[in-house]
Amino acid sequence: MDQVMAAIIRNRSFEASIPQPIWTVETVSQVLRSIPRFLFQSPRSIGRQNGFRHRTPLKQRNLKQEFYNTRKGVLILGPAAHRDAQKVQLGLEKALEFFHWVETRCGFTHNELTCREMSLVLAKGSCNSKLLWEFLKRMSRRGLLTTPTVKVGNFKKAKFLMEQMELPGFRCPPDVFTYTILISSYCRYGMETGCRKAIRRRIWEANHLFRIMLFKGFVPDVVTYNSLINGCCKTNRIKRALELLDDMVKRGVVPNRITYNSFIRVVEARDLLVELAEQGSIPREYTYKLVRDALESSGKIDLLDEELCTRLEDGIKGRIRQVMKVKPLLQHQSVS
């Protein structure tokens, strides 16, 4: 790790400076965590003086320059204003280069943890969110994007940024990926509060944001549906979750294992069907199909016996035939 950081700080090639060891998730994460500590801090934050506490005099503000920077949208205030822009840019470039190099040259396979550490580096070093969004979109295509990954920042700041992006004339309007991040964050943040009123409020806001997304013409993907369905199931809003599942199928979005696992646990679902069959009851066709699809998606379809499946399917077909016979009779009685 020391050799990697020396190559990053001196802006050298990784191929010429570092041998190719066996990289682990922990060592890659340590390298990514060290980049902001060495390259993103301002000189005022490095080191500590002995004796009494002493602060460096504040830098004289140039109000005229701040006015022009505000109009250009590049004004930086706070501790980040005293950082070396060249070092920050070097850290971002070398972090992305290392992230790509360790995978293509060293045979390392990234996972959710390394993806999250890289997201933190981009969030701390980027003045705008474009670079971070592009990285998250690439990781989402590879299936490495999780809720902890997208929550690299503060939830309240993310909500404020979302409100700014929805204003007319904003240079970077929100898209499907942006709405998905906020919906997932609402569901997760609501469950972490521990207050029933706060949980209901967060789930309502997630559904409200989902409806705004549809109203603006965006087509949600499977990650959007899974986030909202999982939040509804955990708060016992099963009816709303089933409505989302039906809407999901109507829009041509294919449910996956995560979708079905939000509704039921595989072993408990199998035990439920067995208990219904032993009591002589026949489940509804929708319930039976939901459990069977969940078992198939998780690779545990062997838990259902063929005899049990045949008995349940015959019972469901018999119920359908009985309903079809009763329906014409009721129509004839209503006409009479």
XYZ file of C-alpha atoms in Angstrom:
336
model
C 0.000 0.000 0.000
C 2.895 2.364 0.705
C 4.255 1.805 -2.799
C 0.851 2.534 -4.302
C 0.474 5.776 -2.366
C 4.026 6.823 -3.327
C 3.179 6.217 -6.996
C -0.056 8.217 -6.636
C 1.566 11.207 -4.910
C 4.475 11.302 -7.384
C 2.135 10.719 -10.339
C 3.961 7.631 -11.557
C 2.734 4.621 -13.463
C 1.561 1.656 -11.410
C 3.082 -0.829 -13.848
C 6.639 0.484 -13.422
C 6.511 1.211 -9.683
C 4.611 -1.652 -8.117
C 4.940 -5.433 -8.379
C 1.742 -7.377 -8.832
C 0.854 -8.879 -5.446
C -2.350 -10.703 -4.575
C -4.804 -7.920 -3.851
C -7.592 -8.369 -1.306
C -10.698 -6.332 -0.604
C -9.124 -4.905 2.547
C -5.902 -3.713 0.875
C -7.770 -2.120 -2.056
C -10.121 -0.397 0.401
C -7.165 0.891 2.441
C -5.584 2.439 -0.641
C -8.830 4.182 -1.596
C -9.313 5.449 1.975
C -5.773 6.876 2.054
C -6.173 9.024 -1.079
C -8.417 11.694 0.534
C -6.207 11.771 3.640
C -3.057 12.586 1.654
C -4.372 14.621 -1.275
C -7.746 16.162 -0.391
C -6.922 17.942 2.863
C -5.953 21.595 2.967
C -2.522 22.582 4.375
C -4.323 24.163 7.337
C -5.649 20.749 8.399
C -2.367 18.815 8.220
C -0.199 18.424 11.327
C -0.588 19.690 14.871
C 1.402 22.243 16.790
C 2.760 21.421 20.219
C 1.866 23.545 23.208
C -1.062 25.923 23.027
C -3.754 25.690 20.322
C -3.061 27.983 17.378
C -5.122 28.619 14.259
C -3.773 30.010 11.043
C -5.180 33.475 10.194
C -8.148 33.296 7.861
C -7.556 34.006 4.231
C -8.733 37.425 3.068
C -11.874 37.028 0.991
C -12.032 38.395 -2.522
C -15.697 39.334 -2.809
C -15.437 40.344 -6.448
C -13.950 36.996 -7.428
C -16.541 35.172 -5.333
C -19.284 37.052 -7.196
C -17.971 35.924 -10.574
C -17.478 32.363 -9.350
C -21.041 32.304 -8.047
C -22.407 33.310 -11.456
C -20.288 30.612 -13.108
C -21.388 28.012 -10.564
C -17.841 27.214 -9.385
C -17.781 28.945 -6.008
C -16.217 26.795 -3.253
C -16.448 27.801 0.402
C -15.549 26.180 3.700
C -12.465 23.956 4.244
C -12.552 22.840 0.609
C -11.726 26.400 -0.489
C -8.186 26.031 0.894
C -7.383 22.738 -0.824
C -4.855 22.468 -3.607
C -6.942 22.018 -6.746
C -4.085 20.286 -8.585
C -3.627 17.710 -5.815
C -7.362 17.048 -5.676
C -7.502 16.531 -9.433
C -4.453 14.273 -9.251
C -6.084 12.231 -6.494
C -9.281 11.752 -8.501
C -7.434 10.730 -11.653
C -5.100 8.319 -9.874
C -7.960 6.825 -7.854
C -9.891 6.005 -11.022
C -6.695 4.740 -12.655
C -5.929 2.484 -9.663
C -9.525 1.225 -9.557
C -9.272 0.191 -13.204
C -5.655 -1.051 -13.023
C -6.117 -3.400 -10.061
C -8.964 -5.135 -11.904
C -7.575 -5.348 -15.437
C -3.891 -5.952 -14.653
C -3.941 -7.754 -11.309
C -7.001 -9.957 -11.734
C -8.872 -8.402 -8.810
C -12.682 -8.458 -8.872
C -14.435 -5.466 -7.353
C -17.422 -5.914 -5.070
C -19.853 -3.672 -3.188
C -17.254 -2.656 -0.564
C -14.606 -1.427 -2.990
C -17.311 0.241 -5.068
C -18.483 2.127 -1.990
C -14.943 3.237 -1.084
C -14.432 4.538 -4.616
C -17.739 6.394 -4.397
C -16.562 8.046 -1.178
C -13.368 9.221 -2.885
C -15.347 10.780 -5.733
C -17.848 12.359 -3.340
C -15.077 13.973 -1.257
C -12.992 15.186 -4.186
C -15.507 16.202 -6.845
C -16.799 19.765 -6.834
C -19.746 18.671 -8.983
C -21.654 15.410 -8.853
C -21.316 14.536 -12.552
C -18.231 12.368 -12.060
C -19.855 10.511 -9.159
C -23.107 9.914 -11.058
C -21.249 8.518 -14.061
C -19.305 6.118 -11.846
C -22.447 4.950 -10.040
C -24.211 4.361 -13.350
C -21.343 2.166 -14.571
C -21.389 0.190 -11.345
C -25.160 -0.243 -11.518
C -24.818 -1.889 -14.935
C -22.430 -4.401 -13.361
C -24.761 -5.109 -10.446
C -22.377 -3.648 -7.822
C -24.653 -0.832 -6.712
C -26.286 -1.225 -3.304
C -28.084 1.096 -0.924
C -25.002 1.696 1.295
C -23.065 2.592 -1.848
C -25.428 5.321 -2.976
C -25.703 6.729 0.558
C -22.137 8.014 0.539
C -23.237 11.449 1.626
C -25.728 13.073 3.969
C -29.383 12.240 3.408
C -30.599 15.783 4.099
C -28.036 17.234 1.702
C -29.040 14.712 -0.942
C -32.688 15.676 -0.492
C -31.808 19.372 -0.803
C -29.790 18.688 -3.948
C -32.731 16.771 -5.416
C -35.015 19.738 -4.795
C -32.522 22.021 -6.533
C -32.289 19.684 -9.516
C -36.069 19.804 -9.965
C -36.094 23.597 -10.289
C -36.747 24.980 -13.807
C -33.614 25.703 -15.798
C -31.279 23.525 -13.713
C -28.320 22.378 -15.783
C -28.460 18.778 -14.545
C -32.114 17.641 -14.257
C -32.880 14.412 -12.377
C -33.238 11.103 -14.196
C -34.392 7.570 -13.324
C -31.166 6.852 -11.470
C -31.553 9.981 -9.325
C -35.118 9.125 -8.308
C -34.104 5.533 -7.544
C -31.397 6.704 -5.137
C -33.804 8.940 -3.229
C -36.587 6.325 -3.110
C -34.175 3.718 -1.749
C -32.819 6.220 0.771
C -36.317 7.184 1.953
C -37.191 3.537 2.612
C -33.920 2.754 4.378
C -33.771 6.020 6.353
C -37.371 5.581 7.463
C -36.734 2.089 8.849
C -33.671 3.304 10.764
C -35.587 6.001 12.670
C -37.471 3.537 14.887
C -40.481 5.873 15.130
C -43.749 4.650 13.624
C -44.843 8.116 12.610
C -41.496 8.828 10.955
C -41.572 5.456 9.174
C -45.046 6.145 7.764
C -43.913 9.581 6.658
C -40.791 8.306 4.872
C -42.663 5.515 3.085
C -45.318 8.035 2.016
C -42.592 10.327 0.656
C -41.024 7.400 -1.231
C -44.381 6.571 -2.860
C -44.991 10.245 -3.589
C -41.602 10.533 -5.268
C -42.382 7.402 -7.277
C -45.637 8.946 -8.547
C -43.819 12.173 -9.465
C -41.335 10.069 -11.379
C -44.156 8.434 -13.375
C -45.904 11.775 -13.915
C -42.760 13.199 -15.511
C -42.611 10.309 -17.972
C -39.737 8.314 -16.474
C -39.905 4.513 -16.689
C -38.755 2.880 -13.414
C -36.438 -0.118 -13.571
C -36.238 -3.249 -11.449
C -34.040 -1.532 -8.817
C -36.642 1.215 -8.320
C -39.449 -1.304 -7.877
C -37.400 -3.510 -5.552
C -36.524 -0.593 -3.276
C -40.124 0.548 -2.918
C -41.573 -2.972 -2.645
C -39.072 -3.856 0.079
C -39.981 -0.719 2.038
C -43.719 -1.432 1.747
C -43.312 -5.069 2.817
C -41.238 -4.170 5.875
C -43.949 -1.703 6.978
C -46.768 -4.232 6.414
C -48.155 -2.440 3.362
C -48.634 -5.687 1.467
C -51.524 -4.387 -0.654
C -49.412 -1.519 -1.978
C -46.504 -3.904 -2.593
C -48.763 -6.204 -4.643
C -49.977 -3.205 -6.651
C -46.376 -2.332 -7.435
C -45.678 -5.926 -8.466
C -48.657 -5.903 -10.854
C -47.577 -2.532 -12.280
C -44.079 -3.918 -12.635
C -45.302 -6.798 -14.783
C -47.557 -4.544 -16.882
C -44.626 -2.276 -17.754
C -42.526 -5.227 -18.884
C -40.074 -5.118 -15.957
C -39.120 -8.688 -15.012
C -39.116 -9.409 -11.239
C -35.997 -11.056 -9.855
C -35.019 -12.934 -6.707
C -34.821 -9.738 -4.637
C -38.399 -8.863 -5.602
C -39.819 -12.168 -4.372
C -37.658 -12.280 -1.260
C -39.201 -8.980 -0.178
C -42.614 -10.648 0.018
C -41.809 -13.978 1.630
C -39.064 -16.108 3.024
C -38.504 -19.221 0.959
C -38.662 -21.876 3.654
C -41.599 -20.219 5.433
C -43.489 -19.987 2.133
C -42.960 -23.699 1.472
C -44.142 -24.571 4.998
C -47.228 -22.439 4.446
C -48.210 -24.362 1.304
C -47.638 -27.709 3.021
C -49.763 -26.628 5.991
C -52.600 -25.506 3.691
C -52.488 -28.800 1.784
C -52.544 -30.856 4.998
C -55.610 -28.945 6.213
C -57.414 -29.633 2.941
C -57.329 -25.988 1.782
C -56.327 -24.887 -1.693
C -54.388 -21.596 -1.988
C -55.240 -19.039 -4.603
C -53.518 -19.288 -7.967
C -51.683 -16.001 -7.366
C -50.310 -17.174 -3.998
C -49.187 -20.516 -5.388
C -47.461 -18.876 -8.371
C -45.752 -16.318 -6.118
C -44.286 -19.017 -3.859
C -43.245 -21.222 -6.777
C -41.504 -18.342 -8.588
C -39.677 -17.397 -5.386
C -38.433 -20.964 -4.927
C -37.312 -21.190 -8.562
C -35.479 -17.857 -8.451
C -33.614 -18.896 -5.282
C -32.730 -22.357 -6.638
C -34.768 -24.214 -3.996
C -37.598 -25.573 -6.120
C -36.711 -29.080 -4.840
C -38.384 -28.175 -1.537
C -41.753 -28.639 -3.262
C -42.710 -32.256 -3.939
C -44.143 -33.076 -7.343
C -47.096 -34.802 -5.703
C -47.874 -31.686 -3.666
C -47.597 -29.451 -6.741
C -49.891 -31.746 -8.731
C -52.480 -31.785 -5.946
C -52.449 -27.988 -5.590
C -52.589 -27.366 -9.338
C -55.507 -29.799 -9.744
C -57.326 -28.100 -6.878
C -56.787 -24.667 -8.440
C -58.047 -25.879 -11.840
C -61.094 -27.458 -10.186
C -61.917 -24.208 -8.445
C -61.639 -22.326 -11.745
C -64.000 -24.788 -13.462
C -66.490 -24.458 -10.628
C -66.416 -20.660 -10.885
C -66.918 -20.819 -14.652
C -69.994 -23.018 -14.154
C -71.530 -20.776 -11.494
C -70.982 -17.543 -13.448
C -73.385 -18.319 -16.368
C -76.014 -19.506 -13.857
C -75.838 -16.222 -11.964
C -76.079 -14.248 -15.215
C -79.185 -16.267 -16.213
C -80.816 -15.607 -12.831
C -80.104 -11.873 -13.068
C -81.709 -11.705 -16.527
C -84.787 -13.612 -15.318
